Amino acid sequence: MTIIEKIRASIQRVHGNGFAVYYHDDPTMNIIADTMTLPAAIVQLITQGELDQTSGQWREIVSAVVFFVDRSEFDFDADENEKIIDQCKRRALRWLAGLQLDEDLELVRWERTSRVYERFDAILTGFAVMVDLREMEGVSDCPVPQGDFNNDFNNDFNI
């Protein structure tokens, strides 16, 4: 499972399988945002991360910004917008709490939060959290046996 699949699954475990979770670059998200299913989460990975070596495994630690968004009215109404932000903040906090029981990801730390006003060209309002997430299962640092991988039935493994 990729790191994005793990993040998507962790959000959907808390909010239900039908909860929309999007992951694209900004130009593509700008196009999708006009027709996306809302409320939703938008995941953006920060390009730099870390590796952690524990119990014979290398585990990736990624930094991500997760936007919980909903559509707001075209005419900006501060009071109405605050209600939408509060709902999105509750979704974000519920997801962060759910990470305590997650089998795929561990919350290492949350860096900061941000209120979202008119994200992309669409009129989206919401709440964002910047988090560092560690994979629970990584890649083993044990030597990998080398064999003839071109022939599954004739390899050099001595098991």
Coordinates of N, CA, C and O in Angstrom, one line a residue:
M1 N 0.9 -1.2 0.0 CA 0.0 0.0 0.0 C 0.9 1.2 0.0 O 1.8 1.3 0.8
T2 N 0.6 2.2 -0.9 CA 1.4 3.4 -0.9 C 1.0 4.3 0.3 O 0.0 4.1 0.9
I3 N 1.9 5.3 0.5 CA 1.6 6.2 1.6 C 0.3 7.0 1.4 O -0.4 7.2 2.4
I4 N 0.0 7.4 0.2 CA -1.3 8.0 -0.1 C -2.5 7.1 0.2 O -3.5 7.5 0.8
E5 N -2.3 5.8 -0.2 CA -3.4 4.9 0.1 C -3.6 4.7 1.6 O -4.7 4.6 2.1
K6 N -2.5 4.8 2.3 CA -2.6 4.6 3.8 C -3.3 5.9 4.4 O -4.1 5.7 5.3
I7 N -2.9 7.0 3.9 CA -3.6 8.3 4.4 C -5.1 8.3 4.1 O -5.9 8.6 4.9
R8 N -5.4 7.9 2.8 CA -6.8 7.9 2.4 C -7.6 6.9 3.3 O -8.6 7.2 3.7
A9 N -7.0 5.7 3.5 CA -7.7 4.7 4.3 C -7.9 5.2 5.7 O -8.9 4.9 6.3
S10 N -6.9 5.9 6.3 CA -7.0 6.3 7.7 C -8.1 7.4 7.8 O -8.9 7.4 8.8
I11 N -8.3 8.2 6.8 CA -9.3 9.2 6.8 C -10.7 8.6 6.6 O -11.7 8.9 7.3
Q12 N -10.8 7.6 5.7 CA -12.0 6.9 5.5 C -12.4 6.0 6.6 O -13.6 5.7 6.8
R13 N -11.5 5.5 7.4 CA -11.8 4.7 8.5 C -12.6 5.5 9.5 O -13.5 5.0 10.2
V14 N -12.3 6.8 9.6 CA -12.9 7.7 10.6 C -14.2 8.2 10.0 O -15.2 8.3 10.7
H15 N -14.2 8.6 8.8 CA -15.3 9.4 8.2 C -16.2 8.5 7.3 O -17.2 9.1 6.7
G16 N -15.9 7.3 7.0 CA -16.6 6.4 6.2 C -16.0 6.3 4.8 O -15.4 7.2 4.3
N17 N -16.3 5.1 4.2 CA -15.7 4.8 2.9 C -16.1 5.8 1.8 O -15.4 6.0 0.8
G18 N -17.3 6.4 2.0 CA -17.8 7.3 0.9 C -17.2 8.7 1.0 O -17.5 9.5 0.2
F19 N -16.4 8.9 2.1 CA -15.9 10.3 2.3 C -14.8 10.5 1.2 O -13.8 9.7 1.1
A20 N -14.9 11.5 0.4 CA -14.0 11.8 -0.7 C -12.6 12.3 -0.2 O -12.6 13.2 0.7
V21 N -11.6 11.7 -0.7 CA -10.2 12.1 -0.4 C -9.5 12.2 -1.7 O -9.4 11.3 -2.5
Y22 N -8.9 13.4 -1.9 CA -8.3 13.7 -3.2 C -6.8 13.9 -3.0 O -6.4 14.5 -2.0
Y23 N -6.0 13.5 -4.0 CA -4.6 13.7 -4.0 C -4.2 14.0 -5.4 O -4.2 13.2 -6.3
H24 N -3.8 15.3 -5.7 CA -3.3 15.7 -7.0 C -2.4 16.9 -6.8 O -2.4 17.5 -5.7
D25 N -1.7 17.3 -7.9 CA -1.0 18.5 -7.8 C -2.0 19.7 -7.9 O -3.1 19.6 -8.2
D26 N -1.4 20.9 -7.6 CA -2.3 22.1 -7.5 C -3.1 22.4 -8.8 O -4.3 22.6 -8.8
P27 N -2.4 22.3 -10.0 CA -3.2 22.7 -11.2 C -4.3 21.7 -11.4 O -5.4 22.1 -11.8
T28 N -4.1 20.4 -11.2 CA -5.2 19.4 -11.4 C -6.3 19.6 -10.3 O -7.5 19.5 -10.6
M29 N -5.9 19.8 -9.1 CA -6.9 20.0 -8.0 C -7.7 21.3 -8.3 O -8.9 21.3 -8.0
N30 N -7.1 22.3 -8.9 CA -7.8 23.5 -9.3 C -9.0 23.1 -10.2 O -10.1 23.7 -10.1
I31 N -8.8 22.2 -11.1 CA -9.8 21.8 -12.1 C -10.8 20.9 -11.4 O -12.0 21.1 -11.5
I32 N -10.4 19.9 -10.6 CA -11.2 19.0 -9.9 C -12.1 19.7 -8.8 O -13.2 19.3 -8.6
A33 N -11.6 20.7 -8.2 CA -12.2 21.4 -7.1 C -13.6 21.9 -7.5 O -14.5 22.0 -6.6
D34 N -13.8 22.3 -8.7 CA -15.1 22.8 -9.1 C -16.2 21.7 -9.1 O -17.4 22.1 -8.9
T35 N -15.9 20.5 -9.2 CA -16.9 19.4 -9.3 C -16.7 18.3 -8.3 O -17.4 17.3 -8.3
M36 N -15.8 18.5 -7.3 CA -15.5 17.5 -6.3 C -16.7 17.2 -5.4 O -17.5 18.1 -5.2
T37 N -16.8 16.0 -4.9 CA -17.8 15.7 -3.9 C -17.4 16.3 -2.6 O -16.2 16.2 -2.1
L38 N -18.3 17.0 -1.9 CA -18.0 17.7 -0.7 C -19.0 17.2 0.4 O -20.1 16.9 0.1
P39 N -18.6 17.3 1.7 CA -17.2 17.6 2.2 C -16.2 16.6 1.7 O -16.5 15.5 1.3
A40 N -14.9 17.0 1.8 CA -13.8 16.2 1.3 C -12.5 16.5 2.1 O -12.4 17.6 2.8
A41 N -11.6 15.7 1.8 CA -10.2 16.0 2.3 C -9.3 16.0 1.1 O -9.5 15.3 0.1
I42 N -8.4 16.9 1.1 CA -7.4 17.1 0.1 C -6.0 16.9 0.7 O -5.7 17.5 1.7
V43 N -5.2 15.9 0.2 CA -3.9 15.6 0.7 C -2.8 16.1 -0.2 O -2.9 15.9 -1.4
Q44 N -1.9 16.8 0.4 CA -0.7 17.3 -0.3 C 0.5 16.9 0.5 O 0.6 17.1 1.7
L45 N 1.4 16.2 -0.2 CA 2.7 15.7 0.5 C 3.7 16.8 0.3 O 3.9 17.4 -0.7
I46 N 4.5 17.0 1.4 CA 5.7 17.9 1.3 C 6.8 17.0 0.8 O 6.9 15.8 1.2
T47 N 7.6 17.5 -0.1 CA 8.5 16.6 -0.8 C 9.6 16.1 0.0 O 10.2 15.1 -0.3
Q48 N 10.0 16.7 1.1 CA 11.0 16.2 2.0 C 10.4 15.4 3.1 O 9.4 15.8 3.7
G49 N 11.1 14.4 3.5 CA 10.7 13.5 4.6 C 11.8 13.0 5.4 O 13.0 13.5 5.3
E50 N 11.6 11.9 6.1 CA 12.6 11.3 6.9 C 12.5 9.8 6.8 O 11.5 9.3 6.4
L51 N 13.5 9.1 7.2 CA 13.5 7.6 7.4 C 13.8 7.3 8.9 O 14.6 8.0 9.5
D52 N 13.1 6.3 9.4 CA 13.3 5.9 10.7 C 13.6 4.4 10.7 O 13.0 3.6 9.9
Q53 N 14.6 4.0 11.4 CA 15.0 2.5 11.4 C 14.7 2.0 12.8 O 15.3 2.4 13.8
T54 N 13.7 1.1 12.9 CA 13.3 0.5 14.2 C 13.0 -0.9 13.9 O 12.3 -1.3 13.0
S55 N 13.4 -1.8 14.8 CA 13.1 -3.2 14.8 C 13.4 -3.8 13.5 O 12.6 -4.6 12.9
G56 N 14.5 -3.5 12.9 CA 14.9 -4.1 11.6 C 14.1 -3.6 10.4 O 14.1 -4.3 9.4
Q57 N 13.4 -2.5 10.5 CA 12.7 -2.0 9.4 C 13.0 -0.5 9.1 O 13.2 0.2 10.1
W58 N 13.0 -0.1 7.9 CA 13.1 1.3 7.5 C 11.7 1.8 7.3 O 10.9 1.2 6.5
R59 N 11.2 2.8 8.0 CA 9.9 3.3 7.9 C 10.0 4.8 7.4 O 10.8 5.5 8.0
E60 N 9.1 5.1 6.5 CA 9.1 6.5 6.0 C 8.3 7.4 6.9 O 7.2 7.0 7.4
I61 N 8.8 8.6 7.1 CA 8.0 9.6 7.8 C 7.8 10.7 6.8 O 8.7 11.3 6.3
V62 N 6.5 11.0 6.5 CA 6.2 12.0 5.5 C 5.5 13.2 6.2 O 4.9 13.0 7.3
S63 N 5.8 14.3 5.7 CA 5.1 15.5 6.1 C 3.9 15.8 5.1 O 4.2 15.7 3.9
A64 N 2.8 16.0 5.6 CA 1.6 16.2 4.7 C 0.8 17.3 5.2 O 0.7 17.6 6.4
V65 N 0.1 18.0 4.3 CA -1.0 19.0 4.7 C -2.3 18.3 4.2 O -2.4 17.9 3.1
V66 N -3.2 18.2 5.2 CA -4.5 17.6 4.9 C -5.5 18.7 5.1 O -5.7 19.2 6.2
F67 N -6.2 19.1 4.0 CA -7.2 20.1 4.0 C -8.6 19.4 4.1 O -8.9 18.5 3.3
F68 N -9.4 19.7 5.1 CA -10.7 19.3 5.2 C -11.6 20.5 4.8 O -11.5 21.5 5.4
V69 N -12.3 20.3 3.7 CA -13.0 21.4 3.0 C -14.4 21.1 2.7 O -14.9 20.0 2.7
D70 N -15.2 22.2 2.6 CA -16.6 22.2 2.2 C -16.8 23.4 1.3 O -16.0 24.4 1.4
R71 N -17.9 23.4 0.6 CA -18.2 24.6 -0.2 C -18.8 25.7 0.6 O -19.6 25.4 1.5
S72 N -18.4 26.9 0.3 CA -19.1 28.0 1.0 C -19.8 28.8 0.0 O -19.7 28.6 -1.2
E73 N -20.6 29.8 0.4 CA -21.4 30.6 -0.5 C -20.5 31.5 -1.3 O -19.5 31.9 -0.8
F74 N -21.0 31.9 -2.4 CA -20.2 32.9 -3.3 C -20.1 34.2 -2.5 O -19.0 34.8 -2.6
D75 N -21.1 34.7 -1.9 CA -21.0 35.9 -1.1 C -20.4 35.6 0.2 O -21.0 34.9 1.0
F76 N -19.2 36.0 0.5 CA -18.5 35.7 1.7 C -19.3 36.2 2.9 O -19.5 37.4 3.0
D77 N -19.7 35.3 3.8 CA -20.3 35.7 5.0 C -19.5 35.1 6.1 O -19.4 33.9 6.3
A78 N -18.8 36.0 6.9 CA -17.9 35.6 7.9 C -18.5 34.6 8.9 O -17.9 33.6 9.3
D79 N -19.7 34.9 9.4 CA -20.3 34.0 10.4 C -20.6 32.7 9.8 O -20.3 31.6 10.5
E80 N -21.1 32.6 8.6 CA -21.5 31.3 8.0 C -20.2 30.6 7.7 O -20.1 29.4 7.9
N81 N -19.1 31.3 7.3 CA -17.9 30.6 7.0 C -17.3 30.0 8.2 O -16.7 28.9 8.2
E82 N -17.4 30.7 9.4 CA -16.9 30.2 10.6 C -17.6 28.9 11.0 O -16.9 28.0 11.6
K83 N -18.8 28.7 10.7 CA -19.6 27.5 11.0 C -19.0 26.4 10.1 O -18.8 25.2 10.6
I84 N -18.7 26.7 8.9 CA -18.2 25.6 8.0 C -16.8 25.3 8.5 O -16.4 24.1 8.5
I85 N -16.0 26.2 8.8 CA -14.6 26.0 9.3 C -14.7 25.1 10.6 O -13.9 24.2 10.8
D86 N -15.6 25.4 11.5 CA -15.8 24.6 12.7 C -16.1 23.2 12.4 O -15.6 22.3 13.0
Q87 N -17.0 22.9 11.4 CA -17.3 21.6 11.0 C -16.1 20.9 10.5 O -15.8 19.7 10.8
C88 N -15.3 21.6 9.6 CA -14.1 21.0 9.0 C -13.0 20.7 10.1 O -12.3 19.7 10.0
K89 N -12.9 21.6 11.1 CA -12.0 21.4 12.2 C -12.4 20.2 12.9 O -11.5 19.4 13.3
R90 N -13.6 20.0 13.2 CA -14.1 18.8 13.9 C -13.7 17.5 13.1 O -13.3 16.5 13.7
R91 N -13.8 17.5 11.8 CA -13.5 16.4 11.0 C -11.9 16.1 11.1 O -11.5 15.0 11.2
A92 N -11.2 17.2 11.0 CA -9.7 17.1 11.1 C -9.3 16.5 12.5 O -8.5 15.6 12.6
L93 N -9.9 17.0 13.6 CA -9.6 16.5 14.9 C -10.0 15.1 15.1 O -9.3 14.3 15.8
R94 N -11.2 14.7 14.5 CA -11.6 13.3 14.6 C -10.6 12.4 13.9 O -10.3 11.3 14.4
W95 N -10.1 12.9 12.8 CA -9.1 12.0 12.0 C -7.8 11.9 12.9 O -7.3 10.8 13.0
L96 N -7.4 13.0 13.4 CA -6.1 13.0 14.3 C -6.3 12.0 15.4 O -5.4 11.2 15.8
A97 N -7.5 12.0 16.1 CA -7.8 11.1 17.2 C -7.8 9.7 16.7 O -7.3 8.8 17.4
G98 N -8.4 9.5 15.5 CA -8.4 8.1 14.9 C -7.1 7.5 14.6 O -6.9 6.3 14.6
L99 N -6.1 8.4 14.4 CA -4.7 7.9 14.1 C -4.1 7.1 15.3 O -3.2 6.3 15.1
Q100 N -4.6 7.4 16.5 CA -4.1 6.7 17.6 C -4.4 5.2 17.6 O -3.7 4.4 18.2
L101 N -5.4 4.8 16.8 CA -5.8 3.4 16.7 C -5.5 2.8 15.3 O -5.8 1.7 15.0
D102 N -4.9 3.6 14.4 CA -4.6 3.2 13.1 C -3.5 2.1 13.0 O -2.5 2.2 13.7
E103 N -3.7 1.2 12.1 CA -2.8 0.1 11.9 C -1.7 0.4 10.9 O -0.7 -0.3 10.9
D104 N -1.9 1.4 10.1 CA -1.0 1.7 9.0 C -0.1 2.9 9.2 O 1.0 3.0 8.7
L105 N -0.6 3.9 10.0 CA 0.1 5.2 10.2 C 0.1 5.5 11.7 O -0.8 5.2 12.4
E106 N 1.2 6.2 12.0 CA 1.3 6.8 13.4 C 1.5 8.3 13.3 O 2.3 8.7 12.4
L107 N 0.8 9.0 14.1 CA 1.0 10.5 14.1 C 2.3 10.8 14.9 O 2.3 10.5 16.1
V108 N 3.3 11.3 14.2 CA 4.5 11.6 14.9 C 4.4 13.0 15.6 O 4.7 13.2 16.7
R109 N 3.9 14.0 14.8 CA 3.6 15.3 15.4 C 2.7 16.1 14.4 O 2.7 15.8 13.2
W110 N 2.0 17.0 14.9 CA 1.3 18.0 14.1 C 2.0 19.3 14.2 O 2.4 19.7 15.3
E111 N 2.3 19.9 13.1 CA 3.1 21.1 13.0 C 2.3 22.4 13.3 O 2.6 23.2 14.1
R112 N 1.2 22.5 12.5 CA 0.4 23.7 12.6 C -0.9 23.5 12.0 O -1.1 22.5 11.3
T113 N -1.8 24.4 12.2 CA -3.1 24.3 11.5 C -3.3 25.6 10.7 O -2.6 26.6 10.9
S114 N -4.3 25.6 9.9 CA -4.6 26.8 9.0 C -6.1 26.8 8.7 O -6.7 25.8 8.4
R115 N -6.6 28.0 8.7 CA -8.0 28.1 8.2 C -7.9 28.3 6.7 O -7.0 28.9 6.1
V116 N -8.8 27.7 6.0 CA -8.8 27.7 4.5 C -9.9 28.6 4.0 O -11.1 28.4 4.4
Y117 N -9.6 29.6 3.2 CA -10.5 30.5 2.6 C -10.3 30.5 1.1 O -9.2 30.8 0.7
E118 N -11.3 30.1 0.4 CA -11.3 30.1 -1.1 C -10.1 29.4 -1.6 O -9.3 30.0 -2.4
R119 N -9.9 28.2 -1.2 CA -8.7 27.4 -1.7 C -9.0 27.1 -3.2 O -10.1 26.7 -3.5
F120 N -8.0 27.2 -4.0 CA -8.1 27.0 -5.5 C -9.0 28.0 -6.0 O -9.4 29.0 -5.4
D121 N -9.5 27.8 -7.3 CA -10.4 28.8 -7.9 C -11.8 28.5 -7.4 O -12.7 29.4 -7.4
A122 N -12.1 27.3 -6.9 CA -13.4 27.0 -6.3 C -13.5 27.8 -5.0 O -12.5 28.1 -4.4
I123 N -14.7 28.0 -4.6 CA -15.0 28.7 -3.3 C -15.1 27.6 -2.2 O -16.2 27.1 -1.9
L124 N -13.9 27.2 -1.7 CA -13.9 26.2 -0.7 C -13.4 26.8 0.6 O -12.5 27.6 0.7
T125 N -14.0 26.4 1.7 CA -13.7 26.9 3.0 C -13.3 25.6 3.9 O -13.9 24.6 3.6
G126 N -12.4 25.8 4.8 CA -12.1 24.6 5.6 C -11.0 24.8 6.6 O -10.8 25.9 7.0
F127 N -10.4 23.7 7.0 CA -9.4 23.7 8.1 C -8.4 22.7 7.6 O -8.7 21.6 7.2
A128 N -7.1 23.1 7.8 CA -6.0 22.3 7.3 C -5.1 21.9 8.5 O -4.9 22.8 9.4
V129 N -4.5 20.7 8.5 CA -3.5 20.3 9.5 C -2.3 19.9 8.8 O -2.3 19.2 7.8
M130 N -1.1 20.3 9.3 CA 0.2 19.9 8.7 C 0.7 18.9 9.7 O 0.8 19.2 10.9
V131 N 0.9 17.7 9.3 CA 1.3 16.6 10.1 C 2.5 15.8 9.6 O 2.8 15.9 8.4
D132 N 3.2 15.2 10.5 CA 4.2 14.2 10.2 C 3.7 12.8 10.5 O 3.2 12.6 11.7
L133 N 3.6 11.9 9.5 CA 3.1 10.6 9.7 C 4.2 9.5 9.5 O 4.9 9.6 8.5
R134 N 4.2 8.5 10.3 CA 5.2 7.4 10.2 C 4.4 6.2 9.8 O 3.4 5.8 10.4
E135 N 5.0 5.4 8.8 CA 4.4 4.1 8.4 C 4.6 3.2 9.6 O 5.7 3.2 10.2
M136 N 3.6 2.4 9.9 CA 3.7 1.4 10.9 C 4.6 0.2 10.5 O 5.3 -0.4 11.2
E137 N 4.4 -0.2 9.2 CA 5.2 -1.3 8.6 C 6.0 -0.7 7.5 O 5.6 0.0 6.6
G138 N 7.3 -1.0 7.6 CA 8.2 -0.4 6.6 C 8.9 -1.5 5.8 O 8.3 -2.5 5.5
V139 N 10.1 -1.2 5.3 CA 10.8 -2.1 4.5 C 11.9 -2.8 5.4 O 12.7 -2.1 6.0
S140 N 12.0 -4.1 5.3 CA 13.0 -4.8 6.1 C 14.4 -4.5 5.7 O 14.7 -4.3 4.5
D141 N 15.3 -4.3 6.6 CA 16.7 -4.1 6.3 C 17.5 -5.4 6.3 O 18.7 -5.4 6.2
C142 N 16.8 -6.5 6.3 CA 17.4 -7.8 6.2 C 17.8 -8.0 4.7 O 17.2 -7.6 3.8
P143 N 18.9 -8.7 4.5 CA 19.4 -9.0 3.1 C 18.3 -9.7 2.4 O 17.7 -10.7 2.9
V144 N 18.1 -9.3 1.1 CA 17.1 -10.0 0.3 C 17.8 -11.1 -0.5 O 18.8 -10.8 -1.2
P145 N 17.3 -12.3 -0.5 CA 18.0 -13.4 -1.2 C 17.9 -13.1 -2.7 O 16.9 -12.6 -3.2
Q146 N 19.0 -13.3 -3.4 CA 19.1 -13.1 -4.8 C 18.9 -14.4 -5.5 O 19.4 -15.4 -5.2
G147 N 18.0 -14.4 -6.5 CA 17.7 -15.6 -7.3 C 17.4 -15.3 -8.7 O 17.6 -14.1 -9.2
D148 N 17.0 -16.2 -9.5 CA 16.6 -16.0 -10.8 C 15.1 -15.6 -10.9 O 14.2 -16.4 -10.9
F149 N 14.9 -14.3 -10.9 CA 13.6 -13.8 -10.8 C 12.9 -13.8 -12.2 O 11.7 -13.6 -12.3
N150 N 13.6 -14.2 -13.2 CA 13.0 -14.4 -14.5 C 12.2 -15.7 -14.6 O 11.4 -15.9 -15.5
N151 N 12.5 -16.6 -13.7 CA 11.8 -17.9 -13.7 C 11.4 -18.2 -12.3 O 12.2 -18.6 -11.5
D152 N 10.1 -18.0 -12.0 CA 9.6 -18.2 -10.7 C 9.8 -19.6 -10.2 O 9.8 -19.8 -9.0
F153 N 9.9 -20.6 -11.0 CA 10.0 -22.0 -10.6 C 11.4 -22.5 -10.5 O 11.7 -23.6 -10.0
N154 N 12.3 -21.7 -11.0 CA 13.7 -22.2 -11.0 C 14.6 -21.0 -10.4 O 15.2 -20.3 -11.2
N155 N 14.6 -20.9 -9.1 CA 15.4 -19.9 -8.5 C 16.5 -20.4 -7.6 O 16.5 -21.6 -7.4
D156 N 17.3 -19.6 -7.1 CA 18.5 -20.0 -6.3 C 18.2 -20.0 -4.8 O 19.1 -20.1 -4.1
F157 N 16.9 -19.8 -4.4 CA 16.7 -19.8 -3.0 C 16.9 -21.2 -2.4 O 16.4 -22.2 -3.0
N158 N 17.5 -21.3 -1.3 CA 17.7 -22.6 -0.6 C 16.9 -22.5 0.7 O 17.3 -22.0 1.7
I159 N 15.7 -22.9 0.6 CA 14.8 -22.8 1.7 C 14.6 -24.1 2.4 O 14.4 -25.1 1.7

